[in-house]
CSV table of C-alpha atoms and ligand atoms in Angstrom, one decimal:
chain,number,residue,atom,x,y,z
A,28,MET,CA,-2.9,3.6,26.3
A,29,ARG,CA,-4.4,7.0,26.0
A,30,VAL,CA,-3.8,9.4,23.1
A,31,THR,CA,-2.9,12.8,24.3
A,32,ARG,CA,-1.6,14.5,21.2
A,33,VAL,CA,-1.8,14.1,17.4
A,34,ARG,CA,0.4,15.8,14.9
A,35,LEU,CA,0.1,15.7,11.1
A,36,PHE,CA,2.7,16.6,8.5
A,37,ALA,CA,2.4,17.0,4.7
A,38,LEU,CA,5.7,16.0,3.1
A,39,ARG,CA,6.8,15.7,-0.5
A,40,GLN,CA,9.6,13.6,-1.7
A,41,GLU,CA,11.1,13.5,-5.2
A,42,LEU,CA,11.2,10.2,-7.0
A,43,ARG,CA,14.5,9.0,-8.4
A,44,HIS,CA,12.7,7.8,-11.6
A,45,SER,CA,9.3,9.2,-12.6
A,46,PHE,CA,6.5,6.7,-12.6
A,47,GLU,CA,3.6,6.3,-15.0
A,48,THR,CA,0.6,4.1,-14.6
A,49,SER,CA,-2.5,3.6,-16.9
A,50,SER,CA,-3.9,6.9,-15.5
A,51,HIS,CA,-1.1,9.3,-14.7
A,52,ARG,CA,2.6,10.2,-14.5
A,53,LYS,CA,4.5,11.7,-11.5
A,54,SER,CA,8.0,12.9,-10.5
A,55,GLY,CA,7.4,13.5,-6.8
A,56,ILE,CA,5.0,12.2,-4.2
A,57,GLU,CA,3.3,14.0,-1.2
A,58,HIS,CA,2.1,11.9,1.7
A,59,LEU,CA,0.8,12.7,5.1
A,60,LEU,CA,2.5,11.5,8.3
A,61,VAL,CA,0.6,10.9,11.5
A,62,GLU,CA,2.3,11.1,14.9
A,63,VAL,CA,0.3,10.0,18.0
A,64,THR,CA,1.6,10.5,21.5
A,65,ASP,CA,0.4,8.7,24.6
A,66,GLU,CA,0.2,9.7,28.3
A,67,ASP,CA,3.8,8.6,28.9
A,68,GLY,CA,5.1,10.6,26.0
A,69,ARG,CA,5.7,7.6,23.7
A,70,CYS,CA,5.1,8.2,20.0
A,71,GLY,CA,3.7,6.1,17.2
A,72,TRP,CA,3.9,6.9,13.5
A,73,GLY,CA,1.7,6.2,10.6
A,74,GLU,CA,1.6,7.2,6.9
A,75,ILE,CA,-1.4,8.3,4.8
A,76,ALA,CA,-0.1,7.2,1.4
A,77,THR,CA,-2.9,8.5,-0.7
A,78,PRO,CA,-2.0,9.7,-4.2
A,79,SER,CA,-2.6,13.4,-4.6
A,80,ASP,CA,-5.1,12.8,-7.4
A,81,PRO,CA,-8.3,10.7,-7.3
A,82,TYR,CA,-7.1,8.3,-10.0
A,83,PHE,CA,-6.3,5.2,-7.9
A,84,GLY,CA,-9.3,5.7,-5.6
A,85,ALA,CA,-11.5,8.5,-4.6
A,86,GLU,CA,-9.2,10.0,-2.0
A,87,THR,CA,-6.7,12.7,-2.4
A,88,THR,CA,-4.1,14.4,-0.1
A,89,ALA,CA,-6.6,17.2,0.4
A,90,THR,CA,-9.5,14.9,1.3
A,91,ALA,CA,-7.3,13.0,3.7
A,92,TRP,CA,-6.1,16.2,5.4
A,93,ASP,CA,-9.7,17.3,5.8
A,94,ILE,CA,-11.0,13.9,7.2
A,95,ALA,CA,-8.0,13.6,9.5
A,96,THR,CA,-8.3,17.1,11.1
A,97,ARG,CA,-12.1,17.2,11.2
A,98,TYR,CA,-12.9,13.7,12.2
A,99,LEU,CA,-10.1,11.3,13.0
A,100,VAL,CA,-8.0,13.5,15.3
A,101,PRO,CA,-11.1,14.5,17.4
A,102,ALA,CA,-12.2,10.9,17.5
A,103,LEU,CA,-8.8,9.6,18.7
A,104,LEU,CA,-7.7,12.4,21.0
A,105,GLY,CA,-8.2,11.4,24.6
A,106,ALA,CA,-9.4,7.9,23.7
A,107,GLU,CA,-8.2,5.0,25.7
A,108,GLY,CA,-7.8,1.3,24.9
A,109,ASP,CA,-5.5,-1.7,25.5
A,110,GLU,CA,-5.6,-2.9,21.9
A,111,PRO,CA,-5.2,-1.0,18.6
A,112,ALA,CA,-8.7,-2.2,17.5
A,113,GLU,CA,-10.2,-0.4,20.5
A,114,LEU,CA,-8.7,2.9,19.4
A,115,GLU,CA,-9.7,2.3,15.8
A,116,ALA,CA,-13.3,1.8,16.9
A,117,THR,CA,-13.4,5.5,17.8
A,118,TRP,CA,-13.6,6.4,14.1
A,119,ALA,CA,-15.7,3.4,13.1
A,120,ARG,CA,-18.5,5.7,12.0
A,121,VAL,CA,-16.3,7.3,9.3
A,122,ARG,CA,-17.2,5.6,6.0
A,123,GLY,CA,-14.7,5.3,3.2
A,124,HIS,CA,-11.5,7.4,3.4
A,125,GLU,CA,-9.5,4.2,3.8
A,126,PHE,CA,-6.1,5.8,3.2
A,127,ALA,CA,-6.8,8.4,5.9
A,128,ARG,CA,-7.9,5.8,8.4
A,129,ALA,CA,-4.9,3.6,7.5
A,130,GLY,CA,-2.5,6.3,8.5
A,131,PHE,CA,-4.1,6.6,11.9
A,132,SER,CA,-4.3,2.8,12.2
A,133,GLY,CA,-0.5,2.5,11.5
A,134,ALA,CA,0.3,5.1,14.1
A,135,VAL,CA,-1.8,3.4,16.8
A,136,TRP,CA,-0.3,-0.1,16.0
A,137,ASP,CA,3.2,1.4,16.1
A,138,LEU,CA,2.5,3.0,19.4
A,139,PHE,CA,1.0,-0.2,20.8
A,140,SER,CA,3.9,-2.3,19.8
A,141,ARG,CA,6.5,0.2,21.1
A,142,ARG,CA,4.7,0.3,24.5
A,143,ARG,CA,4.9,-3.5,24.6
A,144,GLY,CA,8.5,-3.4,23.5
A,145,ILE,CA,7.8,-5.8,20.6
A,146,ALA,CA,8.2,-5.6,16.9
A,147,LEU,CA,5.1,-4.5,14.9
A,148,ALA,CA,5.5,-7.8,12.8
A,149,THR,CA,5.3,-9.8,16.1
A,150,ALA,CA,2.3,-7.8,17.3
A,151,LEU,CA,0.5,-8.6,14.0
A,152,GLY,CA,1.2,-12.3,14.2
A,153,GLY,CA,4.1,-12.3,11.7
A,154,THR,CA,6.2,-15.5,11.5
A,155,ARG,CA,8.8,-14.6,8.9
A,156,ASP,CA,12.3,-13.1,9.5
A,157,GLU,CA,12.6,-11.8,5.9
A,158,VAL,CA,10.2,-10.8,3.2
A,159,VAL,CA,10.7,-11.3,-0.5
A,160,ALA,CA,10.4,-8.1,-2.4
A,161,GLY,CA,9.3,-7.5,-5.9
A,162,VAL,CA,9.5,-4.3,-7.9
A,163,SER,CA,6.8,-2.5,-9.9
A,164,LEU,CA,7.8,-0.8,-13.2
A,165,GLY,CA,5.6,1.9,-14.7
A,166,ILE,CA,4.7,2.5,-18.3
A,167,GLU,CA,8.1,3.4,-19.9
A,168,PRO,CA,8.6,5.7,-22.9
A,169,SER,CA,9.7,2.8,-25.1
A,170,ILE,CA,10.2,-1.0,-25.0
A,171,ASP,CA,14.0,-0.5,-25.0
A,172,GLU,CA,13.8,1.6,-21.9
A,173,LEU,CA,11.5,-1.0,-20.3
A,174,LEU,CA,13.9,-3.7,-21.0
A,175,SER,CA,16.8,-1.8,-19.5
A,176,GLN,CA,14.8,-1.1,-16.4
A,177,VAL,CA,14.0,-4.8,-16.0
A,178,GLU,CA,17.7,-5.6,-16.5
A,179,LEU,CA,18.6,-3.1,-13.8
A,180,GLN,CA,16.1,-4.5,-11.3
A,181,ARG,CA,17.1,-8.1,-12.0
A,182,ALA,CA,20.7,-7.2,-11.5
A,183,ALA,CA,19.7,-5.7,-8.1
A,184,GLY,CA,18.4,-9.1,-7.2
A,185,TYR,CA,14.7,-8.6,-7.3
A,186,PRO,CA,13.1,-12.0,-8.2
A,187,ARG,CA,9.8,-10.6,-9.3
A,188,VAL,CA,9.0,-7.8,-11.7
A,189,LYS,CA,5.5,-6.3,-12.1
A,190,LEU,CA,4.7,-4.3,-15.2
A,191,LYS,CA,2.0,-1.7,-15.4
A,192,ILE,CA,-0.1,-2.2,-18.6
A,193,ALA,CA,-2.8,-0.1,-20.3
A,194,PRO,CA,-4.6,-0.5,-23.6
A,195,GLY,CA,-1.9,0.1,-26.3
A,196,TRP,CA,0.9,-0.9,-23.9
A,197,ASP,CA,0.3,-4.6,-23.1
A,198,VAL,CA,1.0,-7.6,-25.3
A,199,GLU,CA,4.0,-6.2,-27.1
A,200,PRO,CA,6.0,-5.0,-24.1
A,201,VAL,CA,5.1,-8.1,-22.1
A,202,ARG,CA,6.3,-10.3,-24.9
A,203,ALA,CA,9.5,-8.4,-25.2
A,204,VAL,CA,10.3,-8.8,-21.5
A,205,ARG,CA,9.2,-12.4,-21.5
A,206,ASP,CA,11.4,-13.2,-24.6
A,207,ALA,CA,14.4,-11.5,-22.9
A,208,HIS,CA,13.7,-13.2,-19.5
A,209,PRO,CA,12.0,-16.6,-20.0
A,210,ASP,CA,12.3,-17.6,-16.4
A,211,LEU,CA,11.4,-14.3,-14.7
A,212,ASP,CA,8.5,-14.2,-12.2
A,213,LEU,CA,6.6,-11.7,-14.1
A,214,HIS,CA,3.1,-10.2,-13.5
A,215,VAL,CA,1.1,-7.3,-15.0
A,216,ASP,CA,-1.2,-4.7,-13.4
A,217,ALA,CA,-3.8,-2.8,-15.4
A,218,ASN,CA,-5.2,-0.7,-12.6
A,219,GLY,CA,-8.7,-1.3,-14.0
A,220,ALA,CA,-7.9,0.3,-17.3
A,221,TYR,CA,-9.7,-2.2,-19.6
A,222,PRO,CA,-13.3,-2.2,-20.6
A,223,ASP,CA,-15.0,-5.6,-20.4
A,224,ASP,CA,-15.3,-6.1,-24.2
A,225,ASP,CA,-14.1,-8.3,-27.1
A,226,ASP,CA,-10.9,-6.3,-27.7
A,227,SER,CA,-9.9,-6.7,-24.0
A,228,ALA,CA,-10.7,-10.4,-24.2
A,229,ALA,CA,-8.3,-10.8,-27.1
A,230,VAL,CA,-5.5,-9.0,-25.2
A,231,PHE,CA,-6.0,-11.2,-22.1
A,232,ALA,CA,-6.1,-14.3,-24.2
A,233,GLN,CA,-2.7,-13.3,-25.6
A,234,LEU,CA,-1.3,-12.4,-22.2
A,235,ASP,CA,-2.5,-15.8,-20.9
A,236,THR,CA,0.2,-17.4,-23.1
A,237,GLN,CA,3.0,-15.4,-21.5
A,238,GLY,CA,3.5,-17.5,-18.3
A,239,LEU,CA,2.5,-14.6,-16.1
A,240,THR,CA,2.1,-15.2,-12.3
A,241,MET,CA,-1.0,-13.0,-12.4
A,242,ILE,CA,-3.0,-10.4,-14.2
A,243,GLU,CA,-3.9,-7.8,-11.6
A,244,GLN,CA,-7.1,-5.7,-11.7
A,245,PRO,CA,-7.9,-5.8,-15.4
A,246,PHE,CA,-11.3,-4.2,-15.1
A,247,ALA,CA,-12.8,-1.4,-13.0
A,248,PRO,CA,-13.0,-1.9,-9.3
A,249,ARG,CA,-16.7,-2.8,-9.1
A,250,GLU,CA,-16.7,-5.2,-12.1
A,251,LEU,CA,-16.5,-8.3,-9.9
A,252,VAL,CA,-18.7,-10.3,-12.3
A,253,ALA,CA,-16.4,-9.4,-15.3
A,254,HIS,CA,-13.4,-10.5,-13.3
A,255,ALA,CA,-15.1,-13.8,-12.4
A,256,ALA,CA,-15.9,-14.4,-16.1
A,257,LEU,CA,-12.3,-13.7,-17.1
A,258,GLN,CA,-10.9,-15.9,-14.4
A,259,ALA,CA,-13.2,-18.8,-15.6
A,260,ARG,CA,-11.8,-18.3,-19.2
A,261,ILE,CA,-8.0,-18.0,-18.6
A,262,GLY,CA,-5.4,-20.2,-16.9
A,263,THR,CA,-3.5,-17.2,-15.5
A,264,ALA,CA,-4.6,-16.2,-12.0
A,265,VAL,CA,-6.6,-13.0,-11.8
A,266,CYS,CA,-5.5,-10.8,-8.8
A,267,LEU,CA,-7.7,-8.2,-7.3
A,268,ASP,CA,-6.5,-4.9,-5.9
A,269,GLU,CA,-8.8,-1.8,-6.3
A,270,SER,CA,-11.9,-4.1,-6.1
A,271,VAL,CA,-11.3,-5.1,-2.5
A,272,VAL,CA,-11.5,-2.2,-0.1
A,273,ALA,CA,-13.5,-3.9,2.7
A,274,LEU,CA,-13.9,-7.5,4.0
A,275,GLY,CA,-17.3,-7.6,2.3
A,276,ASP,CA,-15.6,-7.2,-1.1
A,277,LEU,CA,-13.3,-10.0,-0.3
A,278,ARG,CA,-16.2,-12.3,0.6
A,279,THR,CA,-17.8,-11.4,-2.8
A,280,MET,CA,-14.5,-12.1,-4.6
A,281,ILE,CA,-14.4,-15.5,-2.9
A,282,ARG,CA,-18.0,-16.4,-3.5
A,283,LEU,CA,-17.9,-15.3,-7.2
A,284,ARG,CA,-14.4,-16.8,-7.8
A,285,ALA,CA,-13.5,-13.4,-9.2
A,286,GLY,CA,-9.8,-14.0,-8.7
A,287,ARG,CA,-7.3,-16.5,-7.3
A,288,ILE,CA,-4.8,-14.0,-5.7
A,289,LEU,CA,-5.4,-11.0,-3.5
A,290,ASN,CA,-3.3,-7.9,-3.3
A,291,ILE,CA,-3.6,-6.6,0.3
A,292,LYS,CA,-2.8,-3.0,0.5
A,293,VAL,CA,-2.9,-1.7,4.0
A,294,SER,CA,-3.8,1.8,2.8
A,295,ARG,CA,-6.6,0.7,0.4
A,296,MET,CA,-8.3,-1.4,3.1
A,297,GLY,CA,-8.2,1.2,5.9
A,298,GLY,CA,-5.4,0.0,8.1
A,299,LEU,CA,-3.5,-2.9,9.7
A,300,THR,CA,-6.4,-4.4,11.7
A,301,VAL,CA,-8.6,-4.9,8.6
A,302,ALA,CA,-5.6,-6.0,6.5
A,303,LYS,CA,-4.8,-8.7,9.0
A,304,ALA,CA,-8.5,-9.8,9.0
A,305,ALA,CA,-8.4,-9.9,5.2
A,306,HIS,CA,-5.2,-12.0,5.4
A,307,ASP,CA,-7.0,-14.5,7.7
A,308,LEU,CA,-10.1,-14.7,5.5
A,309,ALA,CA,-8.0,-15.2,2.3
A,310,VAL,CA,-5.9,-17.9,4.0
A,311,GLU,CA,-9.1,-19.7,5.0
A,312,ALA,CA,-10.3,-19.6,1.4
A,313,GLY,CA,-7.0,-20.8,0.0
A,314,ILE,CA,-6.1,-17.5,-1.7
A,315,PRO,CA,-2.4,-16.5,-1.5
A,316,VAL,CA,-1.9,-12.8,-0.8
A,317,TRP,CA,0.9,-10.3,-1.2
A,318,CYS,CA,1.3,-6.7,-0.1
A,319,GLY,CA,1.0,-4.0,-2.7
A,320,GLY,CA,2.6,-0.6,-2.3
A,321,MET,CA,1.6,3.0,-2.8
A,322,HIS,CA,5.2,4.4,-3.1
A,323,GLU,CA,5.3,4.6,0.7
A,324,PHE,CA,8.0,6.6,2.5
A,325,GLY,CA,9.9,4.7,5.2
A,326,VAL,CA,7.1,4.7,7.8
A,327,GLY,CA,4.4,3.1,5.6
A,328,ARG,CA,7.0,0.9,3.9
A,329,ALA,CA,8.1,-0.5,7.3
A,330,ALA,CA,4.5,-1.3,8.2
A,331,ASN,CA,4.1,-3.1,4.8
A,332,VAL,CA,7.2,-5.2,5.7
A,333,ALA,CA,5.7,-6.0,9.1
A,334,ILE,CA,2.4,-7.3,7.7
A,335,SER,CA,4.2,-9.2,4.9
A,336,ALA,CA,5.7,-11.3,7.7
A,337,LEU,CA,2.3,-13.0,8.2
A,338,PRO,CA,2.2,-16.6,7.0
A,339,GLY,CA,-0.4,-16.1,4.1
A,340,PHE,CA,1.8,-13.6,2.3
A,341,LEU,CA,3.1,-16.3,-0.1
A,342,LEU,CA,4.0,-14.1,-3.0
A,343,PRO,CA,6.6,-11.3,-3.2
A,344,SER,CA,5.4,-8.0,-1.8
A,345,ASP,CA,6.0,-4.5,-3.2
A,346,VAL,CA,8.3,-3.7,-0.3
A,347,SER,CA,11.5,-3.0,-2.3
A,348,GLY,CA,14.1,-0.8,-0.7
A,349,SER,CA,13.2,2.9,-0.3
A,350,ASP,CA,16.4,3.7,-2.2
A,351,LYS,CA,14.8,2.4,-5.4
A,352,TYR,CA,12.4,5.3,-5.2
A,353,TYR,CA,13.7,8.1,-3.0
A,354,VAL,CA,17.0,9.8,-2.5
A,355,ASP,CA,16.5,10.3,1.2
A,356,ASP,CA,14.2,8.5,3.6
A,357,ILE,CA,12.4,9.6,6.8
A,358,VAL,CA,13.5,6.6,8.8
A,359,ALA,CA,16.8,5.3,9.9
A,360,PRO,CA,18.1,2.9,9.0
A,361,ALA,CA,16.4,3.2,5.6
A,362,VAL,CA,14.3,0.2,4.4
A,363,THR,CA,16.7,-1.8,2.2
A,364,ALA,CA,16.5,-4.9,0.1
A,365,VAL,CA,19.5,-7.1,-0.4
A,366,GLU,CA,19.2,-9.6,-3.2
A,367,GLY,CA,15.5,-8.9,-3.3
A,368,ARG,CA,14.9,-9.6,0.4
A,369,VAL,CA,14.0,-7.2,3.2
A,370,GLN,CA,14.8,-8.3,6.8
A,371,VAL,CA,11.9,-7.9,9.2
A,372,PRO,CA,13.2,-5.7,12.0
A,373,HIS,CA,13.2,-7.0,15.6
A,374,GLY,CA,13.2,-3.6,17.3
A,375,PRO,CA,10.0,-2.2,18.9
A,376,GLY,CA,7.2,-0.8,16.7
A,377,ILE,CA,8.1,-0.4,13.0
A,378,GLY,CA,11.7,-1.1,14.0
A,379,HIS,CA,13.1,2.1,12.5
A,380,ASP,CA,13.8,5.5,14.0
A,381,VAL,CA,11.6,8.2,12.6
A,382,LEU,CA,13.6,11.2,11.5
A,383,VAL,CA,11.3,13.7,13.2
A,384,GLU,CA,13.4,16.8,12.6
A,385,ARG,CA,13.7,16.0,8.9
A,386,ILE,CA,9.9,15.7,8.7
A,387,GLU,CA,9.3,18.9,10.7
A,388,ARG,CA,11.8,20.8,8.5
A,389,GLY,CA,10.5,19.5,5.2
A,390,ALA,CA,6.8,19.6,5.8
A,391,SER,CA,4.8,22.0,3.7
A,392,ARG,CA,1.9,21.9,6.1
A,393,THR,CA,1.6,20.8,9.8
A,394,TYR,CA,-1.2,20.3,12.3
A,395,ASP,CA,-0.8,19.9,16.0
A,396,SER,CA,-3.8,19.1,18.2
A,397,ALA,CA,-2.0,21.0,21.0
A,398,ASP,CA,-2.4,24.2,19.1
A,399,VAL,CA,-6.0,24.0,17.9
A,400,ALA,CA,-9.4,23.9,19.5
A,401,VAL,CA,-10.2,20.4,18.5
A,402,ARG,CA,-13.6,20.6,20.1
A,403,ASP,CA,-14.6,23.0,17.3
A,404,ALA,CA,-14.1,20.3,14.7
A,405,ALA,CA,-17.0,18.7,12.9
A,406,PHE,CA,-16.8,15.4,14.7
A,407,THR,CA,-19.3,14.5,17.4
A,408,ARG,CA,-19.2,11.4,19.5
A,409,GLY,CA,-22.1,9.1,18.7
B,526,MG,MG1,-2.4,-2.8,-8.4
């Protein structure tokens, strides 16, 4: 396949229910969509699901746009390859910027599997027909509101609920949810908000008694040693998210025993090829994985469903239905969860039609390689 055209769209969607984590609160989300076209006019779609602010990681929507237009498009345009990895190799010199790279990786994988007429999940080596979905609840204004949100999601059939925690919003809300739902598959995510000190140790000792499936990313991303020390002290599994952006980080996690569960976010790791490699490495090390979300629209969400079909994804993934988050979606049919399960589509590529006109109409910013002198970009072939 040869990539003959690349288009980018910046699109904002309003959230049904505003979402707060340890670092920020938001009511709408802007992501970038990547469309690649091959020499036969076939298209593949990917999503750059970076938050707009640099609070989850270093990237923002603005940095992703810049890296995409100045480096990734010029690298990919005109490139030829039989496998997605060959096309991804064209931007191998770009360091960091995993979210931006992941959007392009998704588009290339979608195109590849559509050309073959197979489902993306099949192309990736998926073996499941359905994926168990969990939901993630933000920091709510009160414990009562949190309890009603948990009630709502359980009633919708989701078997696992994840709670965002932060210093000052941890033991008390977790206990309240646990008391109300003694048998719920419950886990907490701190997004690295805790310092490695005695106060935090006391919090985690109390959370350790709450029957949690995991405590996700308690400390800052590079604190692998602190995570290892905590994992040695508590019975609850520590799960790493922000700490693992490359396969080398995963090797460090395994060697240090810095956690017993891995959250594989396709966006955080730079795309589907590396996410699949991380899955294989984790399986070899006996580490169960699950797929975390970044409030993806339908394109990115469908790719998350596809990778969650791999055999090592043994825990519920953040692939709940789009309707939980957004009023409209950009794919048809929308990604839906029934009784907490999402069917893995059998159709080619991501298995959903991309609503191109809706994207074109709603985009606040567009880029088309057919309209610009791509050779003027900063990228040079090495
Ligand atoms: Mg997380």
